[in-house]
C-alpha cells in the first residue's frame, strides 16, 4: 500500500449523533464547518453531493487517512438504485469490510450492487471476453463521466486497480458469475460468453438499477413523448449502440454526483487541505503519464 492515503467509509444509522460524538473526540479532523455544530455538519452530509461527509488528510497511526460518513439508509438506496454511484461504485471493487452489523437489508443491497455491476458491464462488452476485460469494465463504471479523470486522476488507474487485485475481483464475483443464467463462464480459461441477442439484452436492461434505467430513457426518449420505461428499454435492446447508451446513462449519473460531491469537499476539507490533496492527485497523474511516455 506504500504511502497511499487509506480511504474509509463509515455507514452510520444516526449521523447527527455520530458527528456529535466525533466532534467531541476528533474536532481537529473537521474544517471550519465544525464551528457550525453537528446538526449543520449532518445537514451538509445528507442534503448535498452524494450524501457523504469526508474528513481528509487525517494523521492516524503513522499513516494519512480520509474517512467518509454516510447514513445507512442513503447507502442502501445508492447500492440498490445507483442514485449517485458514489459509494456504490467504490463497492464494485474489492474492499475490506472491517465491521458489519446484522443489517439484512444492507447485506442484500451489497450483493444486489455487485449483480447490477455485472449486468451493466455485460451490456457494454462484446459477445466473448476475458475475466480481465469484465473486471476493467466493472472497475471503470464509477469513473465514467467523472471530471476528475480528466483533471487530477492517473489515467491508467482502472487498469492498475484490476491488475493489482485480480484474485480479489475473482473471489468477489465468482459466485455471481457462476449463478448467472445469461453467461457461459469458463472459469479455468478465464473466458466468458454472453447472449447479445435483443431478447438477452432486454432481460439485462430490465435488471439494471432504477436510476440508470431512467437515465437511459431520458437519452433515447424525445421530450414530450413520455413513453414507459419498459417500452423504451425494449427499443434500446434492439439498438446496435445499446452498450453506448448504457455507458452514457452511467456517465450522466457519475458526472452529476462527482461535481457536486467535489464542490462539497472544498467546504468539508477546508481550502488548505483541498489544495494539498489536489496537488498530490496531479503529481500522481503526472507520474503516470511520464511512465507511459517512457
PDB file of C-alpha atoms in Angstrom:
ATOM      1  CA  UNK A   1       0.000   0.000   0.000  1.00  0.00           C
ATOM      2  CA  UNK A   2       3.035   2.234   0.393  1.00  0.00           C
ATOM      3  CA  UNK A   3       2.309   5.827   1.371  1.00  0.00           C
ATOM      4  CA  UNK A   4      -1.097   5.981  -0.329  1.00  0.00           C
ATOM      5  CA  UNK A   5      -3.857   7.571   1.713  1.00  0.00           C
ATOM      6  CA  UNK A   6      -6.236   4.922   3.085  1.00  0.00           C
ATOM      7  CA  UNK A   7      -9.890   5.593   2.280  1.00  0.00           C
ATOM      8  CA  UNK A   8     -12.533   4.568   4.852  1.00  0.00           C
ATOM      9  CA  UNK A   9     -16.316   4.767   4.505  1.00  0.00           C
ATOM     10  CA  UNK A  10     -18.375   4.603   7.688  1.00  0.00           C
ATOM     11  CA  UNK A  11     -22.114   3.866   7.446  1.00  0.00           C
ATOM     12  CA  UNK A  12     -23.997   5.207  10.472  1.00  0.00           C
ATOM     13  CA  UNK A  13     -27.663   4.895  11.415  1.00  0.00           C
ATOM     14  CA  UNK A  14     -27.853   8.327  13.090  1.00  0.00           C
ATOM     15  CA  UNK A  15     -25.488  10.936  11.533  1.00  0.00           C
ATOM     16  CA  UNK A  16     -26.261  13.852  13.938  1.00  0.00           C
ATOM     17  CA  UNK A  17     -25.451  11.706  16.988  1.00  0.00           C
ATOM     18  CA  UNK A  18     -22.348  10.254  15.295  1.00  0.00           C
ATOM     19  CA  UNK A  19     -20.992  13.706  14.390  1.00  0.00           C
ATOM     20  CA  UNK A  20     -21.780  14.989  17.897  1.00  0.00           C
ATOM     21  CA  UNK A  21     -19.600  12.248  19.398  1.00  0.00           C
ATOM     22  CA  UNK A  22     -16.879  12.588  16.743  1.00  0.00           C
ATOM     23  CA  UNK A  23     -16.673  16.368  17.127  1.00  0.00           C
ATOM     24  CA  UNK A  24     -16.096  15.843  20.849  1.00  0.00           C
ATOM     25  CA  UNK A  25     -13.336  13.260  20.273  1.00  0.00           C
ATOM     26  CA  UNK A  26     -11.768  14.380  16.953  1.00  0.00           C
ATOM     27  CA  UNK A  27     -12.600  18.052  16.495  1.00  0.00           C
ATOM     28  CA  UNK A  28      -9.413  18.752  14.541  1.00  0.00           C
ATOM     29  CA  UNK A  29     -10.456  16.313  11.794  1.00  0.00           C
ATOM     30  CA  UNK A  30     -13.106  18.815  10.660  1.00  0.00           C
ATOM     31  CA  UNK A  31     -12.759  22.032   8.663  1.00  0.00           C
ATOM     32  CA  UNK A  32     -14.183  25.354   9.893  1.00  0.00           C
ATOM     33  CA  UNK A  33     -17.637  23.785   9.487  1.00  0.00           C
ATOM     34  CA  UNK A  34     -17.071  22.333  12.979  1.00  0.00           C
ATOM     35  CA  UNK A  35     -17.973  25.747  14.402  1.00  0.00           C
ATOM     36  CA  UNK A  36     -21.500  25.369  12.970  1.00  0.00           C
ATOM     37  CA  UNK A  37     -22.094  22.294  15.130  1.00  0.00           C
ATOM     38  CA  UNK A  38     -23.117  18.669  14.484  1.00  0.00           C
ATOM     39  CA  UNK A  39     -26.585  19.470  13.108  1.00  0.00           C
ATOM     40  CA  UNK A  40     -25.192  21.632  10.313  1.00  0.00           C
ATOM     41  CA  UNK A  41     -22.400  19.122   9.601  1.00  0.00           C
ATOM     42  CA  UNK A  42     -25.048  16.377   9.294  1.00  0.00           C
ATOM     43  CA  UNK A  43     -27.198  18.595   7.090  1.00  0.00           C
ATOM     44  CA  UNK A  44     -24.199  19.220   4.816  1.00  0.00           C
ATOM     45  CA  UNK A  45     -23.626  15.440   4.684  1.00  0.00           C
ATOM     46  CA  UNK A  46     -27.219  14.417   3.979  1.00  0.00           C
ATOM     47  CA  UNK A  47     -28.503  17.168   1.677  1.00  0.00           C
ATOM     48  CA  UNK A  48     -25.642  17.905  -0.723  1.00  0.00           C
ATOM     49  CA  UNK A  49     -23.498  15.922  -3.150  1.00  0.00           C
ATOM     50  CA  UNK A  50     -23.637  12.146  -2.802  1.00  0.00           C
ATOM     51  CA  UNK A  51     -24.747  12.081   0.831  1.00  0.00           C
ATOM     52  CA  UNK A  52     -21.191  11.569   2.143  1.00  0.00           C
ATOM     53  CA  UNK A  53     -19.227  13.815   4.539  1.00  0.00           C
ATOM     54  CA  UNK A  54     -15.444  13.430   4.119  1.00  0.00           C
ATOM     55  CA  UNK A  55     -12.714  14.347   6.565  1.00  0.00           C
ATOM     56  CA  UNK A  56      -9.454  14.101   4.636  1.00  0.00           C
ATOM     57  CA  UNK A  57      -5.680  14.148   5.248  1.00  0.00           C
ATOM     58  CA  UNK A  58      -6.173  12.887   8.808  1.00  0.00           C
ATOM     59  CA  UNK A  59      -2.993  11.561  10.546  1.00  0.00           C
ATOM     60  CA  UNK A  60      -3.624   8.117  12.066  1.00  0.00           C
ATOM     61  CA  UNK A  61      -1.054   5.637  13.453  1.00  0.00           C
ATOM     62  CA  UNK A  62       1.752   6.983  11.294  1.00  0.00           C
ATOM     63  CA  UNK A  63      -0.398   6.958   8.132  1.00  0.00           C
ATOM     64  CA  UNK A  64      -2.662   9.505   6.474  1.00  0.00           C
ATOM     65  CA  UNK A  65      -6.320   8.561   6.041  1.00  0.00           C
ATOM     66  CA  UNK A  66      -9.561  10.057   4.841  1.00  0.00           C
ATOM     67  CA  UNK A  67     -12.942   8.891   6.026  1.00  0.00           C
ATOM     68  CA  UNK A  68     -16.396   9.444   4.618  1.00  0.00           C
ATOM     69  CA  UNK A  69     -19.546   9.234   6.721  1.00  0.00           C
ATOM     70  CA  UNK A  70     -22.818   8.156   5.072  1.00  0.00           C
ATOM     71  CA  UNK A  71     -26.179   7.271   6.569  1.00  0.00           C
ATOM     72  CA  UNK A  72     -27.061   3.582   6.311  1.00  0.00           C
ATOM     73  CA  UNK A  73     -30.342   4.414   4.540  1.00  0.00           C
ATOM     74  CA  UNK A  74     -28.567   6.590   1.930  1.00  0.00           C
ATOM     75  CA  UNK A  75     -26.011   3.838   1.354  1.00  0.00           C
ATOM     76  CA  UNK A  76     -28.693   1.166   0.849  1.00  0.00           C
ATOM     77  CA  UNK A  77     -30.551   3.424  -1.595  1.00  0.00           C
ATOM     78  CA  UNK A  78     -27.376   4.022  -3.626  1.00  0.00           C
ATOM     79  CA  UNK A  79     -26.497   0.306  -3.639  1.00  0.00           C
ATOM     80  CA  UNK A  80     -29.961  -0.693  -4.874  1.00  0.00           C
ATOM     81  CA  UNK A  81     -30.779   2.159  -7.255  1.00  0.00           C
ATOM     82  CA  UNK A  82     -27.429   3.810  -8.186  1.00  0.00           C
ATOM     83  CA  UNK A  83     -28.791   7.231  -7.300  1.00  0.00           C
ATOM     84  CA  UNK A  84     -25.259   8.705  -7.278  1.00  0.00           C
ATOM     85  CA  UNK A  85     -22.939   5.706  -7.905  1.00  0.00           C
ATOM     86  CA  UNK A  86     -20.535   7.409  -5.500  1.00  0.00           C
ATOM     87  CA  UNK A  87     -20.178   4.859  -2.713  1.00  0.00           C
ATOM     88  CA  UNK A  88     -21.893   2.008  -4.594  1.00  0.00           C
ATOM     89  CA  UNK A  89     -19.292   2.472  -7.362  1.00  0.00           C
ATOM     90  CA  UNK A  90     -16.442   2.179  -4.871  1.00  0.00           C
ATOM     91  CA  UNK A  91     -18.026  -1.052  -3.631  1.00  0.00           C
ATOM     92  CA  UNK A  92     -17.878  -2.614  -7.128  1.00  0.00           C
ATOM     93  CA  UNK A  93     -14.189  -3.082  -6.364  1.00  0.00           C
ATOM     94  CA  UNK A  94     -12.686  -5.364  -3.690  1.00  0.00           C
ATOM     95  CA  UNK A  95     -12.748  -3.630  -0.319  1.00  0.00           C
ATOM     96  CA  UNK A  96     -12.108  -4.812   3.214  1.00  0.00           C
ATOM     97  CA  UNK A  97     -15.219  -4.660   5.379  1.00  0.00           C
ATOM     98  CA  UNK A  98     -13.845  -4.084   8.878  1.00  0.00           C
ATOM     99  CA  UNK A  99     -17.058  -4.191  10.913  1.00  0.00           C
ATOM    100  CA  UNK A 100     -20.585  -5.015   9.792  1.00  0.00           C
ATOM    101  CA  UNK A 101     -23.662  -5.298  11.961  1.00  0.00           C
ATOM    102  CA  UNK A 102     -26.510  -7.712  11.279  1.00  0.00           C
ATOM    103  CA  UNK A 103     -28.426  -5.422   8.921  1.00  0.00           C
ATOM    104  CA  UNK A 104     -30.123  -7.819   6.484  1.00  0.00           C
ATOM    105  CA  UNK A 105     -31.213  -5.013   4.136  1.00  0.00           C
ATOM    106  CA  UNK A 106     -27.631  -3.742   3.854  1.00  0.00           C
ATOM    107  CA  UNK A 107     -26.219  -7.222   3.218  1.00  0.00           C
ATOM    108  CA  UNK A 108     -28.781  -7.856   0.452  1.00  0.00           C
ATOM    109  CA  UNK A 109     -28.109  -4.405  -1.060  1.00  0.00           C
ATOM    110  CA  UNK A 110     -24.343  -5.084  -1.194  1.00  0.00           C
ATOM    111  CA  UNK A 111     -24.967  -8.264  -3.231  1.00  0.00           C
ATOM    112  CA  UNK A 112     -27.538  -6.514  -5.442  1.00  0.00           C
ATOM    113  CA  UNK A 113     -24.979  -3.790  -6.227  1.00  0.00           C
ATOM    114  CA  UNK A 114     -22.425  -6.364  -7.446  1.00  0.00           C
ATOM    115  CA  UNK A 115     -25.050  -8.100  -9.627  1.00  0.00           C
ATOM    116  CA  UNK A 116     -26.015  -4.741 -11.143  1.00  0.00           C
ATOM    117  CA  UNK A 117     -22.355  -4.021 -11.935  1.00  0.00           C
ATOM    118  CA  UNK A 118     -22.044  -7.350 -13.779  1.00  0.00           C
ATOM    119  CA  UNK A 119     -25.261  -6.687 -15.729  1.00  0.00           C
ATOM    120  CA  UNK A 120     -24.183  -3.175 -16.765  1.00  0.00           C
ATOM    121  CA  UNK A 121     -20.738  -4.445 -17.798  1.00  0.00           C
ATOM    122  CA  UNK A 122     -22.279  -7.253 -19.897  1.00  0.00           C
ATOM    123  CA  UNK A 123     -24.260  -4.692 -21.887  1.00  0.00           C
ATOM    124  CA  UNK A 124     -21.059  -2.783 -22.739  1.00  0.00           C
ATOM    125  CA  UNK A 125     -18.930  -5.804 -23.664  1.00  0.00           C
ATOM    126  CA  UNK A 126     -18.824  -7.918 -26.856  1.00  0.00           C
ATOM    127  CA  UNK A 127     -20.182 -11.485 -27.096  1.00  0.00           C
ATOM    128  CA  UNK A 128     -16.991 -13.077 -25.719  1.00  0.00           C
ATOM    129  CA  UNK A 129     -14.336 -11.543 -23.472  1.00  0.00           C
ATOM    130  CA  UNK A 130     -11.833 -12.297 -20.726  1.00  0.00           C
ATOM    131  CA  UNK A 131     -12.238 -12.012 -16.957  1.00  0.00           C
ATOM    132  CA  UNK A 132      -9.851  -9.067 -17.012  1.00  0.00           C
ATOM    133  CA  UNK A 133     -11.997  -7.308 -19.652  1.00  0.00           C
ATOM    134  CA  UNK A 134     -15.039  -7.769 -17.407  1.00  0.00           C
ATOM    135  CA  UNK A 135     -13.328  -6.516 -14.268  1.00  0.00           C
ATOM    136  CA  UNK A 136     -11.835  -3.478 -16.043  1.00  0.00           C
ATOM    137  CA  UNK A 137     -15.340  -2.635 -17.290  1.00  0.00           C
ATOM    138  CA  UNK A 138     -16.792  -3.047 -13.776  1.00  0.00           C
ATOM    139  CA  UNK A 139     -13.992  -1.102 -12.057  1.00  0.00           C
ATOM    140  CA  UNK A 140     -14.429   1.719 -14.578  1.00  0.00           C
ATOM    141  CA  UNK A 141     -18.172   2.187 -14.008  1.00  0.00           C
ATOM    142  CA  UNK A 142     -17.744   4.704 -11.185  1.00  0.00           C
ATOM    143  CA  UNK A 143     -15.149   6.692 -13.195  1.00  0.00           C
ATOM    144  CA  UNK A 144     -17.288   7.085 -16.341  1.00  0.00           C
ATOM    145  CA  UNK A 145     -18.186  10.768 -16.583  1.00  0.00           C
ATOM    146  CA  UNK A 146     -16.095  11.691 -13.517  1.00  0.00           C
ATOM    147  CA  UNK A 147     -14.466  15.036 -14.336  1.00  0.00           C
ATOM    148  CA  UNK A 148     -11.571  14.131 -12.002  1.00  0.00           C
ATOM    149  CA  UNK A 149     -10.421  11.529 -14.561  1.00  0.00           C
ATOM    150  CA  UNK A 150      -9.679  14.464 -16.872  1.00  0.00           C
ATOM    151  CA  UNK A 151      -8.110  16.666 -14.200  1.00  0.00           C
ATOM    152  CA  UNK A 152      -6.284  15.083 -11.306  1.00  0.00           C
ATOM    153  CA  UNK A 153      -6.564  11.302 -11.628  1.00  0.00           C
ATOM    154  CA  UNK A 154      -3.997   8.897 -13.035  1.00  0.00           C
ATOM    155  CA  UNK A 155      -5.497   7.814 -16.390  1.00  0.00           C
ATOM    156  CA  UNK A 156      -4.248   4.207 -16.030  1.00  0.00           C
ATOM    157  CA  UNK A 157      -5.898   3.985 -12.598  1.00  0.00           C
ATOM    158  CA  UNK A 158      -8.648   1.498 -13.575  1.00  0.00           C
ATOM    159  CA  UNK A 159      -6.311  -0.998 -15.247  1.00  0.00           C
ATOM    160  CA  UNK A 160      -3.871  -0.719 -12.341  1.00  0.00           C
ATOM    161  CA  UNK A 161      -6.664  -1.453  -9.847  1.00  0.00           C
ATOM    162  CA  UNK A 162      -7.673  -4.620 -11.700  1.00  0.00           C
ATOM    163  CA  UNK A 163      -4.154  -5.943 -12.399  1.00  0.00           C
ATOM    164  CA  UNK A 164      -3.121  -5.469  -8.765  1.00  0.00           C
ATOM    165  CA  UNK A 165      -6.276  -7.103  -7.401  1.00  0.00           C
ATOM    166  CA  UNK A 166      -7.272  -9.741  -9.980  1.00  0.00           C
ATOM    167  CA  UNK A 167      -7.608 -12.650  -7.465  1.00  0.00           C
ATOM    168  CA  UNK A 168      -9.744 -10.412  -5.217  1.00  0.00           C
ATOM    169  CA  UNK A 169     -12.035  -9.487  -8.132  1.00  0.00           C
ATOM    170  CA  UNK A 170     -12.354 -13.211  -8.966  1.00  0.00           C
ATOM    171  CA  UNK A 171     -13.337 -14.010  -5.361  1.00  0.00           C
ATOM    172  CA  UNK A 172     -15.807 -11.121  -5.221  1.00  0.00           C
ATOM    173  CA  UNK A 173     -17.653 -12.016  -8.426  1.00  0.00           C
ATOM    174  CA  UNK A 174     -17.147 -15.779  -8.763  1.00  0.00           C
ATOM    175  CA  UNK A 175     -20.493 -16.875  -7.251  1.00  0.00           C
ATOM    176  CA  UNK A 176     -22.481 -14.238  -9.143  1.00  0.00           C
ATOM    177  CA  UNK A 177     -20.939 -15.276 -12.484  1.00  0.00           C
ATOM    178  CA  UNK A 178     -21.442 -18.989 -11.791  1.00  0.00           C
ATOM    179  CA  UNK A 179     -25.111 -18.450 -10.875  1.00  0.00           C
ATOM    180  CA  UNK A 180     -25.878 -16.091 -13.775  1.00  0.00           C
ATOM    181  CA  UNK A 181     -28.023 -17.824 -16.442  1.00  0.00           C
ATOM    182  CA  UNK A 182     -27.039 -15.341 -19.163  1.00  0.00           C
ATOM    183  CA  UNK A 183     -23.321 -16.127 -19.217  1.00  0.00           C
ATOM    184  CA  UNK A 184     -21.174 -19.124 -20.070  1.00  0.00           C
ATOM    185  CA  UNK A 185     -18.326 -18.809 -17.558  1.00  0.00           C
ATOM    186  CA  UNK A 186     -15.253 -20.875 -18.488  1.00  0.00           C
ATOM    187  CA  UNK A 187     -13.574 -20.246 -15.148  1.00  0.00           C
ATOM    188  CA  UNK A 188     -10.398 -22.292 -15.776  1.00  0.00           C
ATOM    189  CA  UNK A 189      -9.740 -20.400 -19.022  1.00  0.00           C
ATOM    190  CA  UNK A 190     -10.788 -17.036 -17.594  1.00  0.00           C
ATOM    191  CA  UNK A 191     -13.209 -16.602 -20.552  1.00  0.00           C
ATOM    192  CA  UNK A 192     -16.872 -15.616 -20.693  1.00  0.00           C
ATOM    193  CA  UNK A 193     -19.592 -15.598 -23.359  1.00  0.00           C
ATOM    194  CA  UNK A 194     -22.904 -13.749 -23.116  1.00  0.00           C
ATOM    195  CA  UNK A 195     -26.180 -13.553 -25.005  1.00  0.00           C
ATOM    196  CA  UNK A 196     -26.087 -10.413 -27.189  1.00  0.00           C
ATOM    197  CA  UNK A 197     -29.469 -11.040 -28.838  1.00  0.00           C
ATOM    198  CA  UNK A 198     -32.115  -8.290 -28.412  1.00  0.00           C
ATOM    199  CA  UNK A 199     -34.002 -10.649 -26.084  1.00  0.00           C
ATOM    200  CA  UNK A 200     -30.907 -11.216 -23.954  1.00  0.00           C
ATOM    201  CA  UNK A 201     -30.091  -7.510 -23.822  1.00  0.00           C
ATOM    202  CA  UNK A 202     -33.688  -6.662 -22.868  1.00  0.00           C
ATOM    203  CA  UNK A 203     -33.507  -9.018 -19.866  1.00  0.00           C
ATOM    204  CA  UNK A 204     -30.237  -7.335 -18.831  1.00  0.00           C
ATOM    205  CA  UNK A 205     -31.662  -3.811 -19.284  1.00  0.00           C
ATOM    206  CA  UNK A 206     -34.677  -4.729 -17.153  1.00  0.00           C
ATOM    207  CA  UNK A 207     -32.277  -5.884 -14.431  1.00  0.00           C
ATOM    208  CA  UNK A 208     -30.433  -2.536 -14.215  1.00  0.00           C
ATOM    209  CA  UNK A 209     -30.874  -0.211 -11.206  1.00  0.00           C
ATOM    210  CA  UNK A 210     -33.805   2.194 -11.413  1.00  0.00           C
ATOM    211  CA  UNK A 211     -31.808   5.450 -11.749  1.00  0.00           C
ATOM    212  CA  UNK A 212     -29.817   4.051 -14.679  1.00  0.00           C
ATOM    213  CA  UNK A 213     -32.992   2.872 -16.429  1.00  0.00           C
ATOM    214  CA  UNK A 214     -34.400   6.394 -16.029  1.00  0.00           C
ATOM    215  CA  UNK A 215     -31.214   7.970 -17.433  1.00  0.00           C
ATOM    216  CA  UNK A 216     -31.274   5.617 -20.446  1.00  0.00           C
ATOM    217  CA  UNK A 217     -34.923   6.541 -21.051  1.00  0.00           C
ATOM    218  CA  UNK A 218     -34.030  10.260 -20.962  1.00  0.00           C
ATOM    219  CA  UNK A 219     -31.291   9.724 -23.561  1.00  0.00           C
ATOM    220  CA  UNK A 220     -33.454   7.880 -26.103  1.00  0.00           C
ATOM    221  CA  UNK A 221     -36.957   9.293 -25.440  1.00  0.00           C
ATOM    222  CA  UNK A 222     -37.614  12.616 -27.189  1.00  0.00           C
ATOM    223  CA  UNK A 223     -39.051  15.308 -24.886  1.00  0.00           C
ATOM    224  CA  UNK A 224     -42.844  15.227 -24.678  1.00  0.00           C
ATOM    225  CA  UNK A 225     -43.246  11.578 -25.698  1.00  0.00           C
ATOM    226  CA  UNK A 226     -43.122  10.183 -22.118  1.00  0.00           C
ATOM    227  CA  UNK A 227     -43.298   6.535 -23.108  1.00  0.00           C
ATOM    228  CA  UNK A 228     -42.991   3.992 -20.306  1.00  0.00           C
ATOM    229  CA  UNK A 229     -39.585   2.678 -19.274  1.00  0.00           C
ATOM    230  CA  UNK A 230     -40.175  -0.926 -20.376  1.00  0.00           C
ATOM    231  CA  UNK A 231     -41.149   0.184 -23.894  1.00  0.00           C
ATOM    232  CA  UNK A 232     -38.041   2.342 -24.159  1.00  0.00           C
ATOM    233  CA  UNK A 233     -35.720  -0.405 -22.895  1.00  0.00           C
ATOM    234  CA  UNK A 234     -37.187  -2.815 -25.472  1.00  0.00           C
ATOM    235  CA  UNK A 235     -36.238  -0.263 -28.160  1.00  0.00           C
ATOM    236  CA  UNK A 236     -32.706   0.136 -26.731  1.00  0.00           C
ATOM    237  CA  UNK A 237     -32.234  -3.670 -26.613  1.00  0.00           C
ATOM    238  CA  UNK A 238     -32.574  -3.785 -30.404  1.00  0.00           C
ATOM    239  CA  UNK A 239     -30.200  -0.863 -30.984  1.00  0.00           C
ATOM    240  CA  UNK A 240     -26.653  -1.791 -32.175  1.00  0.00           C
ATOM    241  CA  UNK A 241     -25.431   1.060 -29.937  1.00  0.00           C
ATOM    242  CA  UNK A 242     -27.131  -0.393 -26.848  1.00  0.00           C
ATOM    243  CA  UNK A 243     -23.842  -0.550 -24.899  1.00  0.00           C
ATOM    244  CA  UNK A 244     -23.013   3.055 -25.751  1.00  0.00           C
ATOM    245  CA  UNK A 245     -26.421   4.230 -24.477  1.00  0.00           C
ATOM    246  CA  UNK A 246     -25.859   2.352 -21.197  1.00  0.00           C
ATOM    247  CA  UNK A 247     -22.431   3.971 -20.877  1.00  0.00           C
ATOM    248  CA  UNK A 248     -23.922   7.437 -21.468  1.00  0.00           C
ATOM    249  CA  UNK A 249     -26.534   6.751 -18.782  1.00  0.00           C
ATOM    250  CA  UNK A 250     -23.854   5.761 -16.263  1.00  0.00           C
ATOM    251  CA  UNK A 251     -21.735   8.806 -17.200  1.00  0.00           C
ATOM    252  CA  UNK A 252     -24.693  11.113 -16.569  1.00  0.00           C
ATOM    253  CA  UNK A 253     -25.131   9.750 -13.022  1.00  0.00           C
ATOM    254  CA  UNK A 254     -21.413   9.859 -12.177  1.00  0.00           C
ATOM    255  CA  UNK A 255     -20.811  13.306 -13.695  1.00  0.00           C
ATOM    256  CA  UNK A 256     -23.522  14.919 -11.599  1.00  0.00           C
ATOM    257  CA  UNK A 257     -22.502  13.336  -8.283  1.00  0.00           C
ATOM    258  CA  UNK A 258     -18.732  13.761  -8.817  1.00  0.00           C
ATOM    259  CA  UNK A 259     -19.078  17.511  -9.435  1.00  0.00           C
ATOM    260  CA  UNK A 260     -21.447  18.196  -6.521  1.00  0.00           C
ATOM    261  CA  UNK A 261     -19.501  15.954  -4.100  1.00  0.00           C
ATOM    262  CA  UNK A 262     -16.173  17.564  -5.085  1.00  0.00           C
ATOM    263  CA  UNK A 263     -17.640  21.056  -4.606  1.00  0.00           C
ATOM    264  CA  UNK A 264     -18.863  19.966  -1.170  1.00  0.00           C
ATOM    265  CA  UNK A 265     -15.393  18.533  -0.474  1.00  0.00           C
ATOM    266  CA  UNK A 266     -13.887  22.030  -0.606  1.00  0.00           C
ATOM    267  CA  UNK A 267     -16.114  23.020   2.325  1.00  0.00           C
ATOM    268  CA  UNK A 268     -15.747  19.796   4.329  1.00  0.00           C
ATOM    269  CA  UNK A 269     -11.967  19.554   3.879  1.00  0.00           C
ATOM    270  CA  UNK A 270     -11.186  23.272   4.022  1.00  0.00           C
ATOM    271  CA  UNK A 271      -9.187  25.189   1.426  1.00  0.00           C
ATOM    272  CA  UNK A 272      -5.650  24.258   2.564  1.00  0.00           C
ATOM    273  CA  UNK A 273      -6.386  20.522   2.670  1.00  0.00           C
ATOM    274  CA  UNK A 274      -8.205  20.717  -0.679  1.00  0.00           C
ATOM    275  CA  UNK A 275      -5.186  22.361  -2.345  1.00  0.00           C
ATOM    276  CA  UNK A 276      -2.775  19.846  -0.740  1.00  0.00           C
ATOM    277  CA  UNK A 277      -4.952  16.867  -1.745  1.00  0.00           C
ATOM    278  CA  UNK A 278      -5.394  18.158  -5.309  1.00  0.00           C
ATOM    279  CA  UNK A 279      -1.641  18.676  -5.725  1.00  0.00           C
ATOM    280  CA  UNK A 280      -0.987  15.067  -4.660  1.00  0.00           C
ATOM    281  CA  UNK A 281      -3.542  13.856  -7.256  1.00  0.00           C
ATOM    282  CA  UNK A 282      -1.932  15.942 -10.005  1.00  0.00           C
ATOM    283  CA  UNK A 283       1.524  14.609  -9.078  1.00  0.00           C
ATOM    284  CA  UNK A 284       0.221  11.017  -9.377  1.00  0.00           C
ATOM    285  CA  UNK A 285      -1.342  11.789 -12.752  1.00  0.00           C
ATOM    286  CA  UNK A 286       1.930  13.407 -13.927  1.00  0.00           C
ATOM    287  CA  UNK A 287       3.977  10.388 -12.793  1.00  0.00           C
ATOM    288  CA  UNK A 288       1.538   8.036 -14.528  1.00  0.00           C
ATOM    289  CA  UNK A 289       1.754   9.944 -17.813  1.00  0.00           C
ATOM    290  CA  UNK A 290       5.581  10.073 -17.596  1.00  0.00           C
ATOM    291  CA  UNK A 291       5.742   6.277 -17.111  1.00  0.00           C
ATOM    292  CA  UNK A 292       3.588   5.794 -20.204  1.00  0.00           C
ATOM    293  CA  UNK A 293       5.740   8.083 -22.356  1.00  0.00           C
ATOM    294  CA  UNK A 294       8.982   6.218 -21.489  1.00  0.00           C
TER     295      UNK A 294
END
